[in-house]
Structure formats: C-alpha cells, structure tokens
Short mmCIF file of C-alpha atoms in Angstrom, two decimals:
data_model
loop_
_atom_site.label_atom_id
_atom_site.label_comp_id
_atom_site.label_asym_id
_atom_site.label_seq_id
_atom_site.Cartn_x
_atom_site.Cartn_y
_atom_site.Cartn_z
CA UNK A 16 -48.19 28.30 -37.21
CA UNK A 17 -44.87 27.97 -35.35
CA UNK A 18 -44.16 29.71 -32.10
CA UNK A 19 -42.47 32.99 -31.73
CA UNK A 20 -39.38 31.23 -30.48
CA UNK A 21 -39.32 29.09 -33.58
CA UNK A 22 -39.36 32.19 -35.79
CA UNK A 23 -36.47 33.92 -34.00
CA UNK A 24 -34.16 35.80 -36.40
CA UNK A 25 -30.87 33.86 -36.58
CA UNK A 26 -28.95 37.12 -36.80
CA UNK A 27 -30.08 38.29 -33.35
CA UNK A 28 -28.51 37.12 -30.11
CA UNK A 29 -30.61 34.59 -28.21
CA UNK A 30 -30.72 33.89 -24.51
CA UNK A 31 -29.78 30.35 -23.52
CA UNK A 32 -32.43 28.42 -21.56
CA UNK A 33 -32.37 29.46 -17.94
CA UNK A 34 -33.52 26.07 -16.70
CA UNK A 35 -33.76 22.50 -17.91
CA UNK A 36 -37.47 22.89 -18.42
CA UNK A 37 -37.24 26.02 -20.60
CA UNK A 38 -38.43 25.46 -24.18
CA UNK A 39 -35.67 26.19 -26.70
CA UNK A 40 -36.14 27.89 -30.04
CA UNK A 41 -36.86 25.96 -33.14
CA UNK A 42 -33.30 25.84 -34.26
CA UNK A 43 -32.04 25.48 -30.63
CA UNK A 44 -29.91 28.55 -31.03
CA UNK A 45 -28.88 30.91 -33.76
CA UNK A 46 -25.26 31.08 -34.87
CA UNK A 47 -24.47 33.95 -32.53
CA UNK A 48 -26.37 32.48 -29.61
CA UNK A 49 -24.71 29.11 -29.82
CA UNK A 50 -21.25 30.74 -30.08
CA UNK A 51 -22.04 32.79 -27.01
CA UNK A 52 -23.28 29.81 -25.12
CA UNK A 53 -20.16 27.81 -26.07
CA UNK A 54 -17.84 30.48 -24.76
CA UNK A 55 -19.73 30.75 -21.48
CA UNK A 56 -20.05 27.01 -20.95
CA UNK A 57 -23.17 24.86 -21.36
CA UNK A 58 -26.28 25.85 -19.49
CA UNK A 59 -27.14 22.17 -18.86
CA UNK A 60 -24.60 19.38 -18.69
CA UNK A 61 -24.82 17.21 -21.73
CA UNK A 62 -23.82 14.20 -19.64
CA UNK A 63 -21.86 11.22 -20.91
CA UNK A 64 -22.67 9.77 -24.29
CA UNK A 65 -23.90 6.19 -24.54
CA UNK A 66 -21.21 3.60 -24.98
CA UNK A 67 -22.77 2.71 -28.31
CA UNK A 68 -25.69 3.69 -30.48
CA UNK A 69 -27.31 0.34 -29.97
CA UNK A 70 -27.19 0.92 -26.16
CA UNK A 71 -29.05 4.21 -26.64
CA UNK A 72 -31.76 2.59 -28.71
CA UNK A 73 -32.06 -0.40 -26.35
CA UNK A 74 -32.35 1.77 -23.27
CA UNK A 75 -34.89 4.02 -24.98
CA UNK A 76 -36.97 1.15 -26.27
CA UNK A 77 -36.95 -0.54 -22.84
CA UNK A 78 -38.88 2.44 -21.42
CA UNK A 79 -41.90 1.98 -23.61
CA UNK A 80 -44.32 0.38 -21.20
CA UNK A 81 -47.50 -1.34 -22.48
CA UNK A 82 -49.73 0.74 -20.19
CA UNK A 83 -53.34 0.64 -21.35
CA UNK A 84 -54.73 3.96 -22.48
CA UNK A 85 -58.41 4.14 -23.09
CA UNK A 86 -58.98 7.83 -23.63
CA UNK A 87 -57.25 9.93 -26.24
CA UNK A 88 -58.20 13.20 -24.60
CA UNK A 89 -55.57 12.82 -21.92
CA UNK A 90 -52.88 15.19 -23.10
CA UNK A 91 -50.47 17.63 -21.54
CA UNK A 92 -51.73 17.21 -18.00
CA UNK A 93 -55.45 17.24 -18.88
CA UNK A 94 -57.42 14.65 -16.87
CA UNK A 95 -58.62 11.57 -18.72
CA UNK A 96 -62.35 11.04 -18.89
CA UNK A 97 -61.86 7.29 -18.38
CA UNK A 98 -59.26 7.64 -15.60
CA UNK A 99 -56.20 6.86 -17.72
CA UNK A 100 -53.15 8.88 -16.58
CA UNK A 101 -52.55 12.12 -18.43
CA UNK A 102 -49.53 12.49 -20.68
CA UNK A 103 -46.75 14.00 -18.60
CA UNK A 104 -46.08 17.62 -19.48
CA UNK A 105 -42.34 17.23 -18.91
CA UNK A 106 -40.45 13.97 -19.63
CA UNK A 107 -38.04 14.91 -16.83
CA UNK A 108 -34.77 15.19 -18.67
CA UNK A 109 -31.69 15.09 -16.47
CA UNK A 110 -28.84 15.85 -18.92
CA UNK A 111 -27.63 12.23 -19.30
CA UNK A 112 -28.04 11.12 -22.93
CA UNK A 113 -29.05 7.44 -22.34
CA UNK A 114 -31.50 8.40 -19.55
CA UNK A 115 -33.00 11.28 -21.51
CA UNK A 116 -33.30 9.08 -24.61
CA UNK A 117 -35.23 6.56 -22.56
CA UNK A 118 -37.53 9.32 -21.21
CA UNK A 119 -38.17 10.76 -24.70
CA UNK A 120 -38.91 7.31 -26.15
CA UNK A 121 -41.46 6.55 -23.43
CA UNK A 122 -43.02 10.00 -23.73
CA UNK A 123 -43.35 9.69 -27.51
CA UNK A 124 -44.67 6.14 -27.36
CA UNK A 125 -47.34 7.15 -24.85
CA UNK A 126 -48.45 9.94 -27.21
CA UNK A 127 -48.55 7.59 -30.17
CA UNK A 128 -50.76 5.11 -28.28
CA UNK A 129 -53.20 7.92 -27.53
CA UNK A 130 -53.05 9.21 -31.13
CA UNK A 131 -53.85 5.72 -32.41
CA UNK A 132 -57.19 5.84 -30.56
CA UNK A 133 -58.32 8.78 -32.75
CA UNK A 134 -59.68 8.42 -36.27
CA UNK A 135 -57.42 9.23 -39.23
CA UNK A 136 -56.89 12.94 -39.69
CA UNK A 137 -59.49 13.59 -42.38
CA UNK A 138 -62.21 11.83 -40.33
CA UNK A 139 -61.60 13.66 -37.02
CA UNK A 140 -64.10 16.01 -35.52
CA UNK A 141 -62.89 19.48 -34.51
CA UNK A 142 -62.48 18.25 -30.89
CA UNK A 143 -60.54 15.18 -31.99
CA UNK A 144 -58.31 17.29 -34.25
CA UNK A 145 -57.57 19.53 -31.35
CA UNK A 146 -56.62 16.59 -29.14
CA UNK A 147 -54.34 15.22 -31.86
CA UNK A 148 -52.63 18.52 -32.31
CA UNK A 149 -52.09 18.82 -28.57
CA UNK A 150 -50.44 15.46 -28.50
CA UNK A 151 -48.13 16.38 -31.38
CA UNK A 152 -47.21 19.71 -29.85
CA UNK A 153 -46.47 18.16 -26.51
CA UNK A 154 -44.01 15.71 -28.11
CA UNK A 155 -42.51 18.50 -30.23
CA UNK A 156 -41.71 20.47 -27.07
CA UNK A 157 -40.09 17.41 -25.57
CA UNK A 158 -38.01 16.88 -28.71
CA UNK A 159 -36.84 20.46 -28.66
CA UNK A 160 -35.94 20.19 -25.00
CA UNK A 161 -34.00 16.91 -25.65
CA UNK A 162 -32.11 18.37 -28.59
CA UNK A 163 -31.32 21.56 -26.66
CA UNK A 164 -29.27 19.34 -24.37
CA UNK A 165 -27.99 16.72 -26.74
CA UNK A 166 -27.89 17.94 -30.37
CA UNK A 167 -24.14 17.55 -30.71
CA UNK A 168 -24.00 14.23 -28.82
CA UNK A 169 -26.83 12.82 -30.98
CA UNK A 170 -25.02 13.93 -34.12
CA UNK A 171 -21.78 12.44 -32.96
CA UNK A 172 -23.54 9.11 -32.29
CA UNK A 173 -25.10 9.14 -35.81
CA UNK A 174 -21.82 10.02 -37.54
CA UNK A 175 -19.34 8.02 -35.41
CA UNK A 176 -17.82 11.16 -34.01
CA UNK A 177 -18.13 13.03 -37.30
CA UNK A 178 -16.03 10.48 -39.12
CA UNK A 179 -18.95 9.60 -41.37
CA UNK A 180 -20.91 11.88 -43.66
CA UNK A 181 -24.48 10.59 -44.07
CA UNK A 182 -26.95 12.54 -46.24
CA UNK A 183 -30.08 14.03 -44.77
CA UNK A 184 -32.32 11.00 -45.55
CA UNK A 185 -29.86 8.51 -44.08
CA UNK A 186 -29.26 10.71 -41.00
CA UNK A 187 -33.02 10.92 -40.28
CA UNK A 188 -33.54 7.18 -40.79
CA UNK A 189 -30.66 6.31 -38.49
CA UNK A 190 -31.86 8.75 -35.85
CA UNK A 191 -35.29 7.05 -35.79
CA UNK A 192 -33.62 3.73 -35.05
CA UNK A 193 -31.01 4.89 -32.53
CA UNK A 194 -33.23 7.48 -30.72
CA UNK A 195 -36.83 6.19 -30.86
CA UNK A 196 -39.39 9.02 -30.72
CA UNK A 197 -36.97 11.71 -31.94
CA UNK A 198 -38.01 11.64 -35.59
CA UNK A 199 -40.58 9.60 -37.58
CA UNK A 200 -39.73 5.98 -37.93
CA UNK A 201 -39.92 3.91 -41.16
CA UNK A 202 -43.57 2.94 -40.70
CA UNK A 203 -44.65 6.51 -39.86
CA UNK A 204 -42.77 7.86 -42.89
CA UNK A 205 -44.39 5.23 -45.16
CA UNK A 206 -47.84 6.20 -43.86
CA UNK A 207 -47.26 9.86 -44.51
CA UNK A 208 -45.99 9.16 -48.08
CA UNK A 209 -49.29 7.58 -49.03
CA UNK A 210 -51.46 10.47 -47.88
CA UNK A 211 -52.59 13.74 -49.40
CA UNK A 212 -50.74 16.69 -47.83
CA UNK A 213 -53.91 17.73 -45.99
CA UNK A 214 -54.32 14.24 -44.54
CA UNK A 215 -50.81 13.90 -43.10
CA UNK A 216 -50.10 13.96 -39.39
CA UNK A 217 -47.44 16.61 -39.95
CA UNK A 218 -44.47 14.46 -39.11
CA UNK A 219 -42.26 16.62 -41.34
CA UNK A 220 -42.51 19.18 -38.55
CA UNK A 221 -40.68 16.76 -36.28
CA UNK A 222 -37.99 16.33 -38.92
CA UNK A 223 -37.73 20.07 -39.16
CA UNK A 224 -37.17 20.33 -35.41
CA UNK A 225 -34.42 17.69 -35.65
CA UNK A 226 -32.56 19.22 -38.54
CA UNK A 227 -33.04 22.77 -37.18
CA UNK A 228 -31.34 21.71 -33.94
CA UNK A 229 -28.43 20.10 -35.76
CA UNK A 230 -27.99 23.04 -38.09
CA UNK A 231 -28.22 25.38 -35.12
CA UNK A 232 -24.99 23.82 -33.70
CA UNK A 233 -21.75 25.26 -35.08
CA UNK A 234 -20.16 21.88 -34.76
CA UNK A 235 -22.92 19.53 -36.09
CA UNK A 236 -24.38 22.13 -38.48
CA UNK A 237 -21.10 22.90 -40.23
CA UNK A 238 -20.34 19.22 -40.60
CA UNK A 239 -23.81 18.50 -42.00
CA UNK A 240 -23.59 21.34 -44.55
CA UNK A 241 -20.19 20.14 -45.70
CA UNK A 242 -21.43 16.52 -45.88
CA UNK A 243 -24.18 17.56 -48.27
CA UNK A 244 -21.56 19.08 -50.56
CA UNK A 245 -20.21 15.58 -51.28
CA UNK A 246 -21.33 14.00 -54.59
CA UNK A 247 -24.67 12.26 -54.24
CA UNK A 248 -24.73 8.43 -54.45
CA UNK A 249 -24.43 7.28 -58.06
CA UNK A 250 -22.91 10.48 -59.40
CA UNK A 251 -19.44 8.94 -59.81
CA UNK A 252 -20.90 6.13 -61.99
CA UNK A 253 -22.72 8.74 -64.06
CA UNK A 254 -19.50 10.63 -64.50
CA UNK A 255 -17.88 7.68 -66.25
CA UNK A 256 -20.84 7.49 -68.63
CA UNK A 257 -20.71 11.22 -69.32
CA UNK A 258 -17.02 11.12 -70.08
CA UNK A 259 -17.51 8.39 -72.64
CA UNK A 260 -20.45 10.00 -74.50
CA UNK A 261 -20.47 13.72 -73.56
CA UNK A 262 -24.16 13.22 -72.89
CA UNK A 263 -26.18 12.10 -69.87
CA UNK A 264 -29.91 11.54 -70.13
CA UNK A 265 -31.79 11.42 -66.85
CA UNK A 266 -35.59 11.16 -66.46
CA UNK A 267 -36.07 14.89 -65.93
CA UNK A 268 -32.69 16.39 -66.97
CA UNK A 269 -30.38 16.31 -70.00
CA UNK A 270 -26.66 17.03 -69.51
CA UNK A 271 -24.51 17.72 -72.62
CA UNK A 272 -20.87 18.75 -73.03
CA UNK A 273 -20.10 21.47 -75.62
CA UNK A 274 -16.42 22.32 -75.44
CA UNK A 275 -15.70 23.67 -71.96
CA UNK A 276 -19.39 24.07 -71.13
CA UNK A 277 -21.78 21.57 -69.42
CA UNK A 278 -25.34 22.34 -70.56
CA UNK A 279 -28.00 21.27 -68.06
CA UNK A 280 -31.50 21.27 -69.55
CA UNK A 281 -34.66 20.82 -67.42
CA UNK A 282 -37.00 18.33 -69.04
CA UNK A 283 -40.14 18.38 -66.87
CA UNK A 284 -42.10 19.77 -69.82
CA UNK A 285 -45.48 18.39 -68.78
CA UNK A 286 -45.55 20.85 -65.84
CA UNK A 287 -43.65 23.91 -67.22
CA UNK A 288 -40.40 22.48 -65.83
CA UNK A 289 -41.72 22.80 -62.30
CA UNK A 290 -39.72 21.24 -59.52
CA UNK A 291 -40.67 17.90 -57.96
CA UNK A 292 -38.77 15.14 -56.21
CA UNK A 293 -37.56 13.58 -59.45
CA UNK A 294 -36.25 16.83 -60.96
CA UNK A 295 -34.43 17.74 -57.74
CA UNK A 296 -32.65 14.39 -57.63
CA UNK A 297 -31.69 14.50 -61.34
CA UNK A 298 -30.47 18.15 -61.06
CA UNK A 299 -28.14 17.13 -58.19
CA UNK A 300 -26.69 14.30 -60.25
CA UNK A 301 -26.15 16.59 -63.31
CA UNK A 302 -24.52 19.31 -61.19
CA UNK A 303 -22.28 16.72 -59.54
CA UNK A 304 -21.13 15.34 -62.86
CA UNK A 305 -20.46 18.82 -64.29
CA UNK A 306 -18.43 19.71 -61.21
CA UNK A 307 -16.52 16.39 -61.18
CA UNK A 308 -15.56 16.45 -64.84
CA UNK A 309 -12.24 18.26 -65.13
CA UNK A 310 -12.92 19.03 -68.83
CA UNK A 311 -15.80 21.34 -67.80
CA UNK A 312 -15.02 24.95 -66.84
CA UNK A 313 -18.55 26.45 -66.87
CA UNK A 314 -22.09 25.17 -66.35
CA UNK A 315 -25.26 26.42 -68.12
CA UNK A 316 -28.84 25.96 -66.77
CA UNK A 317 -31.79 26.26 -69.12
CA UNK A 318 -35.34 25.02 -69.37
CA UNK A 319 -36.30 22.74 -72.20
CA UNK A 320 -39.43 22.83 -74.38
CA UNK A 321 -42.75 22.23 -72.60
CA UNK A 322 -46.01 20.54 -73.56
CA UNK A 323 -48.43 22.77 -71.60
CA UNK A 324 -51.13 23.85 -74.08
CA UNK A 325 -50.47 27.53 -73.37
CA UNK A 326 -46.78 27.28 -74.12
CA UNK A 327 -46.53 24.06 -76.14
CA UNK A 328 -43.15 23.72 -77.91
CA UNK A 329 -41.64 26.78 -76.24
CA UNK A 330 -38.71 26.72 -73.85
CA UNK A 331 -39.59 27.73 -70.31
CA UNK A 332 -37.02 28.15 -67.57
CA UNK A 333 -39.05 27.01 -64.50
CA UNK A 334 -42.43 27.51 -62.92
CA UNK A 335 -41.26 26.76 -59.39
CA UNK A 336 -42.57 24.10 -57.02
CA UNK A 337 -45.21 21.78 -58.48
CA UNK A 338 -48.21 22.62 -56.30
CA UNK A 339 -50.21 19.68 -57.57
CA UNK A 340 -47.43 17.36 -56.33
CA UNK A 341 -47.46 19.26 -52.99
CA UNK A 342 -51.24 18.78 -52.74
CA UNK A 343 -50.85 15.09 -53.45
CA UNK A 344 -48.31 14.79 -50.67
CA UNK A 345 -45.52 13.89 -52.97
CA UNK A 346 -43.13 16.76 -52.19
CA UNK A 347 -40.63 15.46 -49.62
CA UNK A 348 -39.59 17.84 -46.90
CA UNK A 349 -36.20 16.15 -46.32
CA UNK A 350 -35.32 15.26 -49.89
CA UNK A 351 -36.81 18.23 -51.69
CA UNK A 352 -37.45 21.22 -49.48
CA UNK A 353 -34.39 20.87 -47.27
CA UNK A 354 -32.29 18.62 -49.49
CA UNK A 355 -32.59 21.03 -52.41
CA UNK A 356 -31.01 23.90 -50.47
CA UNK A 357 -28.26 21.82 -48.90
CA UNK A 358 -27.74 19.82 -52.07
CA UNK A 359 -27.57 21.02 -55.63
CA UNK A 360 -28.35 24.65 -55.02
CA UNK A 361 -25.58 24.94 -52.45
CA UNK A 362 -23.27 23.04 -54.85
CA UNK A 363 -24.02 25.64 -57.52
CA UNK A 364 -22.98 28.29 -55.01
CA UNK A 365 -20.02 26.60 -53.34
CA UNK A 366 -19.02 23.60 -55.41
CA UNK A 367 -18.20 20.11 -54.15
CA UNK A 368 -16.40 19.33 -50.92
CA UNK A 369 -12.87 18.12 -51.71
CA UNK A 370 -11.67 14.78 -50.47
CA UNK A 371 -8.69 16.55 -48.95
CA UNK A 372 -9.86 19.96 -47.60
CA UNK A 373 -6.20 20.94 -46.99
CA UNK A 374 -5.41 20.65 -50.74
CA UNK A 375 -4.56 23.69 -52.77
CA UNK A 376 -7.70 25.56 -53.79
CA UNK A 377 -9.60 25.32 -50.48
CA UNK A 378 -12.14 22.96 -49.03
CA UNK A 379 -14.56 23.15 -51.99
CA UNK A 380 -14.21 22.98 -55.72
CA UNK A 381 -16.67 25.17 -57.61
CA UNK A 382 -17.25 26.44 -61.14
CA UNK A 383 -19.06 29.42 -62.60
CA UNK A 384 -22.65 28.92 -63.79
CA UNK A 385 -24.81 30.67 -66.38
CA UNK A 386 -28.61 30.80 -66.45
CA UNK A 387 -30.58 31.24 -69.65
CA UNK A 388 -34.18 32.30 -68.97
CA UNK A 389 -36.80 31.63 -71.55
CA UNK A 390 -40.38 32.71 -70.72
CA UNK A 391 -40.20 32.99 -66.98
CA UNK A 392 -38.43 31.95 -63.79
CA UNK A 393 -40.93 31.61 -60.97
CA UNK A 394 -40.37 30.62 -57.38
CA UNK A 395 -37.58 28.07 -57.27
CA UNK A 396 -36.58 29.00 -60.78
CA UNK A 397 -35.86 32.56 -59.74
CA UNK A 398 -34.12 31.30 -56.62
CA UNK A 399 -31.58 29.51 -58.82
CA UNK A 400 -30.64 32.72 -60.56
CA UNK A 401 -29.51 34.21 -57.24
CA UNK A 402 -26.53 31.92 -57.09
CA UNK A 403 -25.51 32.07 -60.74
CA UNK A 404 -22.67 34.18 -62.16
CA UNK A 405 -24.31 35.28 -65.40
CA UNK A 406 -28.03 35.52 -66.22
CA UNK A 407 -29.22 35.94 -69.81
CA UNK A 408 -32.99 36.47 -70.39
CA UNK A 409 -35.29 36.44 -73.32
CA UNK A 410 -37.00 39.74 -74.17
CA UNK A 411 -40.38 39.72 -72.47
CA UNK A 412 -39.44 37.18 -69.79
CA UNK A 413 -40.24 37.80 -66.13
CA UNK A 414 -39.01 36.71 -62.71
CA UNK A 415 -41.06 36.27 -59.53
CA UNK A 416 -41.00 34.77 -56.07
CA UNK A 417 -44.73 34.34 -55.22
CA UNK A 418 -44.08 33.43 -51.59
CA UNK A 419 -47.03 35.42 -50.24
CA UNK A 420 -49.37 33.69 -52.63
CA UNK A 421 -47.97 30.15 -52.25
CA UNK A 422 -47.68 30.51 -48.50
CA UNK A 423 -44.26 28.81 -48.19
CA UNK A 424 -40.75 30.24 -47.62
CA UNK A 425 -38.96 30.76 -50.97
CA UNK A 426 -35.98 28.65 -50.07
CA UNK A 427 -32.97 30.85 -49.50
CA UNK A 428 -34.44 33.69 -51.53
CA UNK A 429 -34.93 35.74 -48.36
CA UNK A 430 -31.27 35.43 -47.60
CA UNK A 431 -29.95 36.10 -51.06
CA UNK A 432 -32.35 38.48 -52.85
CA UNK A 433 -31.63 41.56 -50.69
CA UNK A 434 -27.96 41.71 -51.57
CA UNK A 435 -28.86 41.92 -55.27
CA UNK A 436 -31.90 44.18 -55.24
CA UNK A 437 -31.74 46.02 -51.91
CA UNK A 438 -34.16 45.60 -49.00
CA UNK A 439 -37.15 47.58 -50.41
CA UNK A 440 -37.34 45.83 -53.78
CA UNK A 441 -36.77 42.44 -52.11
CA UNK A 442 -39.76 43.01 -49.83
CA UNK A 443 -41.92 44.05 -52.82
CA UNK A 444 -41.00 40.86 -54.59
CA UNK A 445 -41.31 38.43 -51.67
CA UNK A 446 -44.08 40.00 -49.57
CA UNK A 447 -46.20 41.58 -52.27
CA UNK A 448 -45.56 39.33 -55.23
CA UNK A 449 -44.05 41.95 -57.51
CA UNK A 450 -42.94 40.51 -60.87
CA UNK A 451 -39.78 41.77 -62.44
CA UNK A 452 -40.15 41.96 -66.26
CA UNK A 453 -37.12 42.36 -68.46
CA UNK A 454 -38.36 45.81 -69.42
CA UNK A 455 -38.44 46.84 -65.72
CA UNK A 456 -35.43 48.95 -64.65
CA UNK A 457 -35.08 46.62 -61.63
CA UNK A 458 -34.31 43.77 -64.00
CA UNK A 459 -30.78 45.09 -64.36
CA UNK A 460 -30.20 44.10 -60.74
CA UNK A 461 -30.99 40.45 -61.52
CA UNK A 462 -30.27 39.96 -65.25
CA UNK A 463 -27.00 40.65 -67.09
CA UNK A 464 -28.30 40.56 -70.68
CA UNK A 465 -31.76 40.78 -72.29
CA UNK A 466 -31.86 39.51 -75.85
CA UNK A 467 -34.28 38.25 -78.51
CA UNK A 468 -34.99 34.52 -78.28
CA UNK A 469 -32.97 33.82 -81.42
CA UNK A 470 -29.81 35.27 -79.84
CA UNK A 471 -29.90 33.28 -76.59
CA UNK A 472 -27.87 30.25 -77.83
CA UNK A 473 -25.02 32.39 -79.10
CA UNK A 474 -25.08 34.48 -75.85
CA UNK A 475 -24.78 31.35 -73.75
CA UNK A 476 -21.78 30.11 -75.71
CA UNK A 477 -20.18 33.56 -75.40
CA UNK A 478 -20.71 33.55 -71.63
CA UNK A 479 -19.05 30.12 -71.38
CA UNK A 480 -16.02 31.47 -73.17
CA UNK A 481 -15.80 34.57 -70.97
CA UNK A 482 -16.13 32.64 -67.66
CA UNK A 483 -13.75 29.77 -68.57
CA UNK A 484 -10.65 31.66 -67.50
CA UNK A 485 -8.43 30.09 -64.86
CA UNK A 486 -8.95 32.81 -62.24
CA UNK A 487 -12.75 32.88 -62.48
CA UNK A 488 -13.42 29.91 -60.16
CA UNK A 489 -11.08 31.19 -57.47
CA UNK A 490 -12.57 34.71 -57.50
CA UNK A 491 -16.19 33.48 -57.41
CA UNK A 492 -15.29 31.38 -54.40
CA UNK A 493 -13.96 34.52 -52.67
CA UNK A 494 -17.10 36.39 -53.64
CA UNK A 495 -19.29 33.70 -52.10
CA UNK A 496 -17.15 33.73 -48.95
CA UNK A 497 -17.63 37.50 -48.59
CA UNK A 498 -21.34 37.58 -49.56
CA UNK A 499 -22.58 34.46 -47.78
CA UNK A 500 -20.27 33.17 -45.04
CA UNK A 501 -20.94 29.62 -43.94
CA UNK A 502 -22.05 30.75 -40.55
CA UNK A 503 -24.65 33.02 -42.07
CA UNK A 504 -25.87 30.21 -44.24
CA UNK A 505 -25.98 27.83 -41.28
CA UNK A 506 -27.98 30.23 -39.11
CA UNK A 507 -30.56 30.76 -41.88
CA UNK A 508 -30.92 27.11 -42.60
CA UNK A 509 -31.46 26.29 -38.91
CA UNK A 510 -34.52 28.55 -38.86
CA UNK A 511 -35.62 27.64 -42.37
CA UNK A 512 -35.83 23.94 -41.50
CA UNK A 513 -38.37 24.58 -38.76
CA UNK A 514 -40.36 27.35 -40.40
CA UNK A 515 -40.71 25.58 -43.73
CA UNK A 516 -41.83 22.31 -42.14
CA UNK A 517 -44.55 24.26 -40.36
CA UNK A 518 -45.62 26.16 -43.49
CA UNK A 519 -46.17 23.14 -45.66
CA UNK A 520 -48.76 21.91 -43.07
CA UNK A 521 -50.36 25.24 -42.38
CA UNK A 522 -54.10 25.69 -43.26
CA UNK A 523 -53.58 28.48 -45.75
CA UNK A 524 -51.02 26.43 -47.76
CA UNK A 525 -53.24 23.38 -47.73
CA UNK A 526 -56.22 25.43 -48.96
CA UNK A 527 -54.07 27.02 -51.67
CA UNK A 528 -52.85 23.66 -52.98
CA UNK A 529 -56.39 22.31 -52.91
CA UNK A 530 -57.68 25.17 -55.00
CA UNK A 531 -54.81 24.91 -57.43
CA UNK A 532 -55.16 21.13 -57.85
CA UNK A 533 -58.84 21.64 -58.75
CA UNK A 534 -57.99 23.88 -61.69
CA UNK A 535 -57.77 22.00 -64.98
CA UNK A 536 -54.42 22.10 -66.72
CA UNK A 537 -52.60 23.74 -63.82
CA UNK A 538 -49.69 22.14 -62.02
CA UNK A 539 -47.61 24.97 -60.65
CA UNK A 540 -47.85 28.30 -58.87
#
C-alpha cells in the first residue's frame, strides 16, 4: 500500500517540504500546492543544471563504487550481520543536479547489489521478502526526494528544454540512461517483462513515482500531457492507407469510413473485447487516423462479435482490463495503464495537439464521438463512455466499474463519473460495484438512447448526422474546458500514476488475478 502522503487528494493544498530531508508526496505536489510553492519561491534551490545530459549520466555513474556487500539484511541504517556497511538512510542531496544525480545513482546501485544477494521474489522467505521490500522503499524515498528538488530540471534535460516531445516510453528509457537509478533501466525492464505479475520486483512503482513527479509540476506536467496528444508513431503512414481504401485493419481494431463517420470496431473477440497492450496501441492508431482525416466529422466506437462460448457470435462492447494478461505480467504500466489515459482516451476527450497551437481553433483539434454498447461495458469499457458525446445502448445492456472487486483504480473514472451521476451514485458504482442496467432510472445519466439490437446500426448513423455540424466540435471543446480543465486533469494524473502503480503490485490484486486466471474460460473481470 502506498503512504498517506502518496494518496493526498490533488484538490487540497499541500505544504511544501520544510527541509531537504522531508519526504515529498507521491506526485511531489498537487496542482494547487505546486502553484503556491512557485509563487513563494522554491523551498530548496534546484541548483544549476548539468552542462549536458551525458555529463549528468557520467557523473552519476562514476559514483557507483564496487564496494563488496556480503549481507543483504543491511538496509536503511540496520546493522549488517557480516559487518558490511548499512545502506545510508539519506543520500545527502544538496540541491545541485549533477551532485544529487551522483548521490542517487550510488544509493540505488548499493541497494541493487544487496538485492542481488537475495533469491528471486517467488523463492524468498518472509524475512528475505521483508528485506527486499525495505531496500525498494528506501530507494523510492530517495527518488521522491530527488524529484522534489529536480523534477523540472530533469524534464528539461530529457526534452532539450521542452523543445522535444518524447512519449512516455521514450521518456522513461532516456531517464534511465541519463539519470541512473531514477527509473528501471533496460535490463531491469526486460527482467520484469518476463515474469508473472506476482513475481515482479515492483519496478513499475518506481516509474509511477517518476511520472507522478513530472505530472505534479505545472511546467513539466502540462508539456507532457500535450506531448501525448501528438499522433503516435506510425499513425501518419496509416492515414495515407486509410485515405486510399477507407478501411484500416489492425490486429485488434477495424477502422472504416462511412460518409462523414469513422467507425472503430474492437476486435479482441477471444476475450470479450477486453483491453490489453495490443488493443490499446491499435485504438490509439485508429483514433489518430480518424482525427487526422479531414473527411471525418464524427467517430463511432463499438465492440465487434466475440468468440467466448457464453456470447459466441454476439457483439460485446468491452469487458474491461484483461485480468489474465495482468496475472501473466503482460499489462504494461507505462504503455497501458498510464499511456491509455494520456493517449487515446485523452485524445477522444481533447483531440490532437495542433502543430501550430496559435492557429485558429485552439491548441487541440477534436471531433465528437459516439459509443454503441452491445451487451455490456465493464471497467475500461465504461470509462470510455464518460468522454463520449452520445451513448446508444442495446436493451438489456449494463455498465459497471468493478474497481472494488478488481482492486485497481478505474482510470479516470473517479474524476469523470461524478459529474454525470452525482457523488452518491458514483460511490455506489465505484466503491460498491453497483451495475447500471438500461432499465435502471440511473441509466439516463449515462446513456442517451436505449434501443433493440436491430435498431442500433441506424441509430449510430443518425447520431453521426446530428453531430457532424460545423459548430459541434468547437462547442464540445468548450464543454471539455469547463468540465475538465487541464490543471484538474494534471493534478489527478499525478496522483493516479503513483497510486495505480502501487495497486497493481498489492497483495489483494495479485490474489484476485491468480484466482481469476485459474478459472477456465475466463479472461476478464
């Protein structure tokens, strides 16, 4: 479980660290706290930035001494049984970026040497597991303290003074090279990818701390959110193909043009159109292409037919996150859990970042979206509906956010659901697992039309026609600005990055995915 500081509500003011050794919150500061700190001046001098990223990495790497460590129990000041020096409780940050990078690198390297003396996670005794966790938490505290001082400077180094716009994956990879010990390096990421979720070291938590700190900064966080609104790599090439054929077939998604509408069909039928890494990547490509094509005025999301024995041949909107994939360790924190929210879901809400933000129409270019719900929209499927402009559902369909059962945070559902349903109903849905059936009066808060299955196609086409007007896109952009200002989104994402990274490694979630994976024929929540 994460600390109380890591769970701080981003809407509440936070007190800046009183001293250099004070542990910051998970997201370094909420939107309001960072703004207050900025107006009052920094609590700790950030110090001069390194003359180059290579210099930062070289200085940091030079600090890693080959000191012999013979006892893994020496952590956080605890004496070593064999006499090896204990891991320093405080790396001794001074506020100078190169010097602090050197201290962090040495601190993390020392912890990794001690961790390497322990057996792999599934083979550890309770005592060994406790030692490993203490080592990890000690380093996480050091990373939080480092980022509390240098988040903006680090981001400027990684983005050449915010003149570059790397995506999340590239940003994390570059940070591992330029600031050793700050985030998992390539070999650590590769090791984690090959393990079951329950057997991982939990290095996604370190990534969550990193991104939480960046998103917690008004400067770095805003730039990062905007960067993720750029088209994903490869989308431009796919656009050319789509313009030629009016059809784009991706492994898990089909995109078709019908007049002014772009119809996006989920094709993960083997798992009830549940979300996994592949579907998330394909959906971002499809959304990019639909937004880039100037012939398209409206987008439509719908689930395709599935092969699950219980629903074989029927359309299903989405069954949410694929828990079997999570159990197998194949749900990426950066690319899926964080990248989904900053990527295609935010593009549905806000559109793409324009090449010239000063151009007429504002910084982003968005289009209205329609959702057609066959069967059910569970978890991530229901989350999508919260950013759409028209929702049409089949009679007998239901919506749910089973966050309490799954154990993870339902994306940005906590941020967006309340404004549609009100606080009381939102708590019933998220905290108690209440399902909203189309026959429920509360369905009117989430669904615009409820129709027989045979009438859904015509209703979707009618919605495209109604939303294709020239003023619709401009007005929906203004609605988004009023309902979800960028600062509100950024503050939520800063906390979400840390909390979700903790949740996917928590014992209750691991136990849930283990039970789910053991059930025959089940792949989702």
